[in-house]
mmCIF file of C-alpha atoms and ligand atoms in Angstrom:
data_model
loop_
_atom_site.group_PDB
_atom_site.id
_atom_site.type_symbol
_atom_site.label_atom_id
_atom_site.label_comp_id
_atom_site.label_asym_id
_atom_site.label_seq_id
_atom_site.Cartn_x
_atom_site.Cartn_y
_atom_site.Cartn_z
ATOM 1 C CA MET G 297 126.385 116.553 3.740
ATOM 2 C CA HIS G 298 123.491 116.292 7.051
ATOM 3 C CA GLU G 299 123.773 116.462 10.505
ATOM 4 C CA LEU G 300 124.786 114.045 12.389
ATOM 5 C CA SER G 301 121.918 114.668 15.297
ATOM 6 C CA ARG G 302 122.796 114.320 19.015
ATOM 7 C CA ASP G 303 118.803 113.579 20.140
ATOM 8 C CA PRO G 304 118.340 109.714 20.328
ATOM 9 C CA GLN G 305 114.552 110.243 20.094
ATOM 10 C CA SER G 306 114.815 112.982 17.182
ATOM 11 C CA THR G 307 117.716 110.955 15.594
ATOM 12 C CA LEU G 308 114.665 108.411 15.715
ATOM 13 C CA ALA G 309 111.737 109.811 14.745
ATOM 14 C CA GLU G 310 114.029 111.790 11.805
ATOM 15 C CA VAL G 311 114.744 108.822 10.234
ATOM 16 C CA ILE G 312 111.596 106.968 10.573
ATOM 17 C CA ARG G 313 110.212 110.154 8.760
ATOM 18 C CA LEU G 314 113.023 110.180 5.644
ATOM 19 C CA LEU G 315 112.471 105.906 5.786
ATOM 20 C CA TRP G 316 108.885 107.082 5.414
ATOM 21 C CA GLU G 317 109.559 109.975 2.440
ATOM 22 C CA ARG G 318 112.021 108.433 0.494
ATOM 23 C CA GLY G 319 110.924 104.802 0.442
ATOM 24 C CA GLU G 320 113.620 103.144 -0.983
ATOM 25 C CA ALA G 321 116.883 101.976 1.907
ATOM 26 C CA VAL G 322 118.649 98.722 1.259
ATOM 27 C CA ALA G 323 120.278 97.851 5.217
ATOM 28 C CA LEU G 324 123.525 95.635 4.703
ATOM 29 C CA THR G 325 123.868 93.115 7.493
ATOM 30 C CA GLY G 326 126.253 92.521 9.057
ATOM 31 C CA ALA G 327 126.510 89.293 12.813
ATOM 32 C CA GLY G 328 125.517 91.882 15.018
ATOM 33 C CA ILE G 329 122.023 91.761 14.248
ATOM 34 C CA SER G 330 122.212 87.946 15.021
ATOM 35 C CA ALA G 331 123.818 88.287 17.793
ATOM 36 C CA GLU G 332 120.647 87.911 19.331
ATOM 37 C CA SER G 333 119.365 84.879 17.635
ATOM 38 C CA GLY G 334 122.460 83.594 20.435
ATOM 39 C CA ILE G 335 124.979 83.363 16.928
ATOM 40 C CA PRO G 336 128.477 84.543 18.092
ATOM 41 C CA THR G 337 129.841 87.693 15.857
ATOM 42 C CA PHE G 338 133.306 87.718 14.731
ATOM 43 C CA ARG G 339 134.936 90.635 16.379
ATOM 44 C CA ASP G 340 133.150 91.960 19.696
ATOM 45 C CA LYS G 341 134.544 90.428 22.927
ATOM 46 C CA GLY G 342 134.218 86.808 23.206
ATOM 47 C CA GLY G 343 133.557 86.661 19.501
ATOM 48 C CA LEU G 344 134.711 83.775 16.964
ATOM 49 C CA TRP G 345 138.126 85.618 16.503
ATOM 50 C CA ASP G 346 138.652 86.105 19.416
ATOM 51 C CA THR G 347 139.264 82.638 20.266
ATOM 52 C CA TYR G 348 140.076 81.274 16.737
ATOM 53 C CA ASP G 349 142.329 82.836 13.863
ATOM 54 C CA PRO G 350 140.897 83.474 10.871
ATOM 55 C CA THR G 351 143.932 82.845 9.557
ATOM 56 C CA VAL G 352 144.388 79.811 10.117
ATOM 57 C CA TYR G 353 140.328 78.712 10.222
ATOM 58 C CA ALA G 354 138.326 80.582 8.448
ATOM 59 C CA SER G 355 140.772 80.261 5.878
ATOM 60 C CA ILE G 356 140.462 77.612 1.744
ATOM 61 C CA GLU G 357 143.985 77.764 1.888
ATOM 62 C CA VAL G 358 144.268 75.990 5.362
ATOM 63 C CA TYR G 359 140.874 74.704 4.275
ATOM 64 C CA ARG G 360 142.704 72.283 1.169
ATOM 65 C CA ARG G 361 145.362 70.420 3.552
ATOM 66 C CA ASP G 362 143.175 70.078 6.159
ATOM 67 C CA PRO G 363 139.016 70.747 6.871
ATOM 68 C CA THR G 364 139.499 69.571 10.190
ATOM 69 C CA LEU G 365 140.058 73.348 11.407
ATOM 70 C CA TYR G 366 137.267 74.866 9.552
ATOM 71 C CA TRP G 367 133.999 71.980 11.041
ATOM 72 C CA THR G 368 135.788 72.179 14.780
ATOM 73 C CA ILE G 369 134.771 75.819 14.803
ATOM 74 C CA ARG G 370 131.844 75.845 12.691
ATOM 75 C CA GLY G 371 130.013 71.714 12.506
ATOM 76 C CA ASP G 372 128.599 72.531 16.099
ATOM 77 C CA PHE G 373 126.244 75.328 14.641
ATOM 78 C CA ILE G 374 125.518 73.333 10.736
ATOM 79 C CA ARG G 375 124.697 70.025 12.745
ATOM 80 C CA HIS G 376 121.989 72.252 14.865
ATOM 81 C CA TYR G 377 120.964 74.753 12.371
ATOM 82 C CA ASP G 378 117.500 74.801 12.666
ATOM 83 C CA GLN G 379 118.194 75.644 16.598
ATOM 84 C CA TYR G 380 118.393 79.218 15.564
ATOM 85 C CA GLN G 381 116.105 81.708 14.707
ATOM 86 C CA PRO G 382 115.281 85.367 13.569
ATOM 87 C CA ASN G 383 114.689 88.031 15.927
ATOM 88 C CA PRO G 384 113.241 90.778 16.102
ATOM 89 C CA GLY G 385 115.598 92.740 14.157
ATOM 90 C CA HIS G 386 115.313 90.740 11.278
ATOM 91 C CA LEU G 387 111.386 90.933 12.264
ATOM 92 C CA ALA G 388 111.378 94.710 11.056
ATOM 93 C CA LEU G 389 113.927 93.961 8.233
ATOM 94 C CA ALA G 390 110.689 91.733 6.968
ATOM 95 C CA ASP G 391 108.185 94.092 8.224
ATOM 96 C CA LEU G 392 110.061 97.648 6.680
ATOM 97 C CA GLU G 393 110.535 95.401 3.592
ATOM 98 C CA SER G 394 106.622 94.853 3.354
ATOM 99 C CA LEU G 395 106.262 98.894 4.005
ATOM 100 C CA GLY G 396 107.469 99.348 0.827
ATOM 101 C CA VAL G 397 110.603 101.363 2.075
ATOM 102 C CA LEU G 398 113.408 98.737 2.239
ATOM 103 C CA ARG G 399 113.894 97.526 -1.215
ATOM 104 C CA ARG G 400 116.498 95.178 -0.433
ATOM 105 C CA VAL G 401 118.772 93.063 2.227
ATOM 106 C CA ILE G 402 122.506 92.536 1.565
ATOM 107 C CA THR G 403 123.880 90.377 4.628
ATOM 108 C CA GLN G 404 127.361 89.111 5.876
ATOM 109 C CA ASN G 405 126.058 86.752 7.385
ATOM 110 C CA ILE G 406 125.751 83.076 6.317
ATOM 111 C CA ASP G 407 123.392 82.038 8.659
ATOM 112 C CA GLY G 408 120.001 82.456 6.274
ATOM 113 C CA LEU G 409 117.962 84.390 9.057
ATOM 114 C CA HIS G 410 117.147 87.170 7.095
ATOM 115 C CA THR G 411 115.319 84.645 4.466
ATOM 116 C CA LYS G 412 113.592 82.783 7.914
ATOM 117 C CA ALA G 413 112.405 86.147 8.624
ATOM 118 C CA GLY G 414 110.743 86.829 5.269
ATOM 119 C CA SER G 415 112.321 88.134 3.827
ATOM 120 C CA PRO G 416 112.544 88.704 -0.442
ATOM 121 C CA ASP G 417 115.761 88.051 -1.854
ATOM 122 C CA VAL G 418 118.279 88.753 -0.016
ATOM 123 C CA ILE G 419 121.552 89.162 -1.284
ATOM 124 C CA GLU G 420 123.934 86.855 0.815
ATOM 125 C CA LEU G 421 127.752 88.335 0.411
ATOM 126 C CA HIS G 422 130.058 85.076 1.919
ATOM 127 C CA GLY G 423 127.000 82.570 0.976
ATOM 128 C CA SER G 424 124.932 79.893 2.513
ATOM 129 C CA ILE G 425 125.635 77.190 5.560
ATOM 130 C CA ARG G 426 122.743 75.781 5.384
ATOM 131 C CA GLU G 427 123.965 74.493 1.699
ATOM 132 C CA ILE G 428 126.805 72.250 1.732
ATOM 133 C CA PHE G 429 128.637 69.910 -0.893
ATOM 134 C CA CYS G 430 130.570 67.259 -1.844
ATOM 135 C CA LEU G 431 134.516 68.855 -3.130
ATOM 136 C CA SER G 432 135.008 65.837 -4.889
ATOM 137 C CA CYS G 433 131.560 64.832 -6.739
ATOM 138 C CA GLY G 434 129.461 67.535 -5.714
ATOM 139 C CA ARG G 435 127.071 65.736 -4.039
ATOM 140 C CA GLN G 436 124.884 68.934 -2.711
ATOM 141 C CA TYR G 437 123.439 68.097 1.236
ATOM 142 C CA GLN G 438 121.808 70.596 3.566
ATOM 143 C CA ALA G 439 122.166 71.656 7.048
ATOM 144 C CA PRO G 440 121.331 70.513 9.530
ATOM 145 C CA HIS G 441 121.779 66.730 7.421
ATOM 146 C CA VAL G 442 125.181 66.042 7.295
ATOM 147 C CA PRO G 443 127.104 62.922 7.694
ATOM 148 C CA PRO G 444 129.173 62.481 10.966
ATOM 149 C CA GLY G 445 132.564 62.901 10.975
ATOM 150 C CA LEU G 446 135.438 65.127 12.219
ATOM 151 C CA PRO G 447 135.283 66.357 8.820
ATOM 152 C CA PRO G 448 132.112 64.736 8.296
ATOM 153 C CA ARG G 449 132.608 63.031 4.959
ATOM 154 C CA CYS G 450 130.955 62.470 1.773
ATOM 155 C CA GLU G 451 128.445 59.227 1.668
ATOM 156 C CA SER G 452 129.002 59.240 -2.434
ATOM 157 C CA CYS G 453 132.101 59.203 -1.871
ATOM 158 C CA ASN G 454 133.938 60.016 0.395
ATOM 159 C CA GLY G 455 134.773 62.890 -0.365
ATOM 160 C CA VAL G 456 135.624 66.306 1.708
ATOM 161 C CA LEU G 457 132.384 68.299 2.693
ATOM 162 C CA LYS G 458 131.836 71.966 2.281
ATOM 163 C CA PRO G 459 129.423 74.768 2.962
ATOM 164 C CA ASN G 460 128.132 77.118 0.663
ATOM 165 C CA THR G 461 129.968 80.004 2.192
ATOM 166 C CA VAL G 462 133.709 82.430 1.542
ATOM 167 C CA LEU G 463 136.199 81.406 3.645
ATOM 168 C CA PHE G 464 139.544 83.961 3.680
ATOM 169 C CA GLY G 465 141.604 83.742 0.475
ATOM 170 C CA GLU G 466 138.105 83.682 -2.033
ATOM 171 C CA SER G 467 136.385 86.001 -4.573
ATOM 172 C CA LEU G 468 132.989 87.031 -3.171
ATOM 173 C CA PRO G 469 129.637 85.251 -5.594
ATOM 174 C CA VAL G 470 129.871 87.846 -8.733
ATOM 175 C CA ASP G 471 126.605 88.102 -9.137
ATOM 176 C CA ALA G 472 125.818 88.417 -5.562
ATOM 177 C CA LEU G 473 128.334 91.068 -5.721
ATOM 178 C CA ARG G 474 127.658 92.619 -8.717
ATOM 179 C CA GLN G 475 123.503 92.857 -7.552
ATOM 180 C CA ALA G 476 124.632 94.336 -3.862
ATOM 181 C CA GLN G 477 127.018 97.111 -5.296
ATOM 182 C CA GLU G 478 124.253 97.976 -8.073
ATOM 183 C CA GLU G 479 121.726 98.317 -5.192
ATOM 184 C CA ALA G 480 124.419 100.189 -2.960
ATOM 185 C CA SER G 481 124.790 102.567 -5.994
ATOM 186 C CA THR G 482 121.272 103.522 -6.779
ATOM 187 C CA ARG G 483 119.373 103.581 -3.275
ATOM 188 C CA ALA G 484 118.756 107.022 -1.749
ATOM 189 C CA MET G 485 119.237 105.239 2.002
ATOM 190 C CA MET G 486 121.025 102.732 3.316
ATOM 191 C CA LEU G 487 120.819 100.834 6.836
ATOM 192 C CA VAL G 488 124.567 99.666 7.951
ATOM 193 C CA ILE G 489 123.381 97.130 10.545
ATOM 194 C CA GLY G 490 125.174 95.282 13.343
ATOM 195 C CA THR G 491 129.105 95.494 11.459
ATOM 196 C CA SER G 492 131.982 96.179 12.161
ATOM 197 C CA VAL G 493 132.266 97.274 8.287
ATOM 198 C CA ASN G 494 135.432 95.400 8.308
ATOM 199 C CA VAL G 495 135.594 92.968 5.348
ATOM 200 C CA TYR G 496 136.120 94.136 2.214
ATOM 201 C CA PRO G 497 134.483 94.446 -0.510
ATOM 202 C CA ALA G 498 131.150 94.278 1.592
ATOM 203 C CA ALA G 499 132.453 97.280 4.056
ATOM 204 C CA ALA G 500 133.084 99.102 -0.363
ATOM 205 C CA LEU G 501 128.988 99.127 -0.210
ATOM 206 C CA PRO G 502 128.200 102.311 2.120
ATOM 207 C CA GLU G 503 131.424 103.975 0.905
ATOM 208 C CA ILE G 504 129.688 103.421 -2.698
ATOM 209 C CA ALA G 505 126.269 104.118 -1.275
ATOM 210 C CA ARG G 506 127.927 107.544 0.629
ATOM 211 C CA ARG G 507 129.230 108.705 -2.903
ATOM 212 C CA HIS G 508 126.169 108.356 -4.409
ATOM 213 C CA GLY G 509 124.547 110.496 -2.321
ATOM 214 C CA ALA G 510 122.605 107.635 -0.147
ATOM 215 C CA VAL G 511 122.291 108.894 4.131
ATOM 216 C CA ILE G 512 123.385 106.674 5.955
ATOM 217 C CA VAL G 513 122.094 105.026 8.608
ATOM 218 C CA GLU G 514 123.815 103.145 10.860
ATOM 219 C CA VAL G 515 122.338 100.859 13.669
ATOM 220 C CA ASN G 516 125.311 99.493 16.439
ATOM 221 C CA PRO G 517 125.369 99.849 20.058
ATOM 222 C CA GLU G 518 128.729 101.194 18.721
ATOM 223 C CA ARG G 519 130.090 103.100 15.881
ATOM 224 C CA ALA G 520 132.180 101.201 13.762
ATOM 225 C CA PHE G 521 131.620 103.533 9.988
ATOM 226 C CA PRO G 522 132.586 107.077 10.532
ATOM 227 C CA LEU G 523 131.192 108.852 8.000
ATOM 228 C CA VAL G 524 127.229 107.928 8.621
ATOM 229 C CA ASP G 525 124.743 110.743 9.067
ATOM 230 C CA PHE G 526 123.005 109.426 11.595
ATOM 231 C CA TRP G 527 122.971 106.843 14.351
ATOM 232 C CA LEU G 528 120.415 105.006 16.733
ATOM 233 C CA PRO G 529 122.895 103.545 18.900
ATOM 234 C CA GLY G 530 121.968 99.749 20.706
ATOM 235 C CA GLN G 531 120.365 96.807 19.445
ATOM 236 C CA ALA G 532 118.988 96.301 16.391
ATOM 237 C CA GLY G 533 116.609 94.116 18.449
ATOM 238 C CA THR G 534 115.169 97.483 20.071
ATOM 239 C CA VAL G 535 115.880 99.494 17.914
ATOM 240 C CA LEU G 536 114.664 97.899 14.355
ATOM 241 C CA PRO G 537 111.468 97.034 15.586
ATOM 242 C CA ARG G 538 110.842 100.882 16.966
ATOM 243 C CA LEU G 539 111.642 101.746 13.645
ATOM 244 C CA ALA G 540 108.912 99.270 11.379
ATOM 245 C CA GLU G 541 106.701 100.579 14.188
ATOM 246 C CA GLY G 542 107.242 104.385 13.780
ATOM 247 C CA VAL G 543 106.712 103.414 9.824
ATOM 248 C CA ARG G 544 103.726 101.183 9.913
ATOM 249 C CA LYS G 545 102.275 104.671 11.776
ATOM 250 C CA LEU G 546 102.923 107.212 9.390
ATOM 251 C CA ALA G 547 101.989 104.684 7.014
ATOM 252 C CA ALA G 548 98.706 104.397 8.578
ATOM 253 C CA ARG G 549 98.289 108.456 8.991
ATOM 254 C CA GLY G 550 98.967 107.892 5.188
ATOM 255 C CA ASN G 551 101.534 111.076 5.778
HETATM 256 P P1 LIG C 220 131.462 91.928 13.261
HETATM 257 O O1 LIG C 220 132.181 90.936 14.949
HETATM 258 O O2 LIG C 220 133.031 92.385 12.736
HETATM 259 O O3 LIG C 220 130.737 93.042 13.861
HETATM 260 C C1 LIG C 220 129.477 93.038 14.308
HETATM 261 C C2 LIG C 220 129.597 94.505 14.921
HETATM 262 O O4 LIG C 220 128.121 94.221 15.386
HETATM 263 C C3 LIG C 220 130.263 94.902 15.262
HETATM 264 O O5 LIG C 220 130.246 96.258 15.094
HETATM 265 C C4 LIG C 220 129.034 95.025 17.260
HETATM 266 O O6 LIG C 220 129.298 96.374 18.562
HETATM 267 C C5 LIG C 220 128.180 95.358 16.159
HETATM 268 N N1 LIG C 220 126.666 94.234 17.638
HETATM 269 C C6 LIG C 220 127.011 93.296 18.336
HETATM 270 N N2 LIG C 220 125.932 93.401 18.852
HETATM 271 C C7 LIG C 220 124.969 93.766 18.182
HETATM 272 C C8 LIG C 220 123.458 94.101 18.242
HETATM 273 N N3 LIG C 220 122.972 93.271 19.107
HETATM 274 N N4 LIG C 220 122.958 94.781 17.569
HETATM 275 C C9 LIG C 220 123.340 95.458 16.393
HETATM 276 N N5 LIG C 220 124.428 95.513 16.440
HETATM 277 C C10 LIG C 220 125.190 94.907 17.163
HETATM 278 O O7 LIG C 220 131.159 91.108 11.963
HETATM 279 P P2 LIG C 220 131.179 91.550 10.767
HETATM 280 O O8 LIG C 220 130.385 93.247 10.743
HETATM 281 O O9 LIG C 220 129.333 90.860 9.749
HETATM 282 O O10 LIG C 220 133.433 87.534 7.193
HETATM 283 O O11 LIG C 220 132.293 90.722 10.260
HETATM 284 C C11 LIG C 220 132.614 90.565 8.776
HETATM 285 C C12 LIG C 220 133.347 89.603 8.281
HETATM 286 O O12 LIG C 220 134.160 89.620 9.001
HETATM 287 C C13 LIG C 220 132.170 87.505 8.319
HETATM 288 O O13 LIG C 220 131.256 88.502 7.461
HETATM 289 C C14 LIG C 220 132.730 87.825 8.835
HETATM 290 C C15 LIG C 220 133.871 86.731 9.120
HETATM 291 O O14 LIG C 220 135.441 87.902 9.126
HETATM 292 C C16 LIG C 220 134.025 85.837 6.912
HETATM 293 O O15 LIG C 220 134.161 85.563 7.410
HETATM 294 C C17 LIG C 220 134.298 85.740 5.334
#
């Protein structure tokens, strides 16, 4: 059991030192890391689920009956997909990976911004909104290029289109989940960033990491996960570049 340090500066320094010394962390990210890219979170005030009931707007059962509701809340995002760009938080994680101290990013986000930021081989637990396919003939589309209409329909067969994202009532991609569980149970550190740690099975990953003895570091303006060793309060786009800068300095000194 580790102590939760109270002084933000020394907490930051300790986390930087641990990252450098242990050299193998995994990150679990959520909507908070993309908030500074202009993508609303879900459960914060003003978040998507503040306005729209997820059991209606993001349920596979409802989608099968009527996909219009889903496209009402996600259509604009898909059609303007290219406007959303990684922010300093995403870029800092890619930096930590290139420095060799972060081994993998696991994300609940569907926005593809970690990959755009240069993170290799991201585990996308809830799929990707970039890939869209026809539920009838399987034809594939790529955001932002989807036919017009609400909901848009397949240009080949007029079938219903669905992004390759996980809706409530659907299972997570098996391979992604297995790989994420493997990462969580083998890495010495886990950075839990911008997630309310509410939605299972992703929410179990910090618990798995903790059970296997990993040091848990939370980056979030609020404390969402009770079992953290270190909490770095603040926005991901501010805190993560500081981590990357600190590790870069240690790497340059070679100590
Ligand atoms: P939530 O909206 O539940 O939580 C967002 C978290 O980000 C909160 O804890 C905020 O305090 C924090 N936050 C906000 N701004 C931040 C910033 N700039 N930097 C760091 N943290 C910040 O989002 P998720 O935990 O990602 O699933 O939600 C998990 C899943 O619930 C989503 O993947 C989605 C949703 O329903 C599905 O739709 C299947």
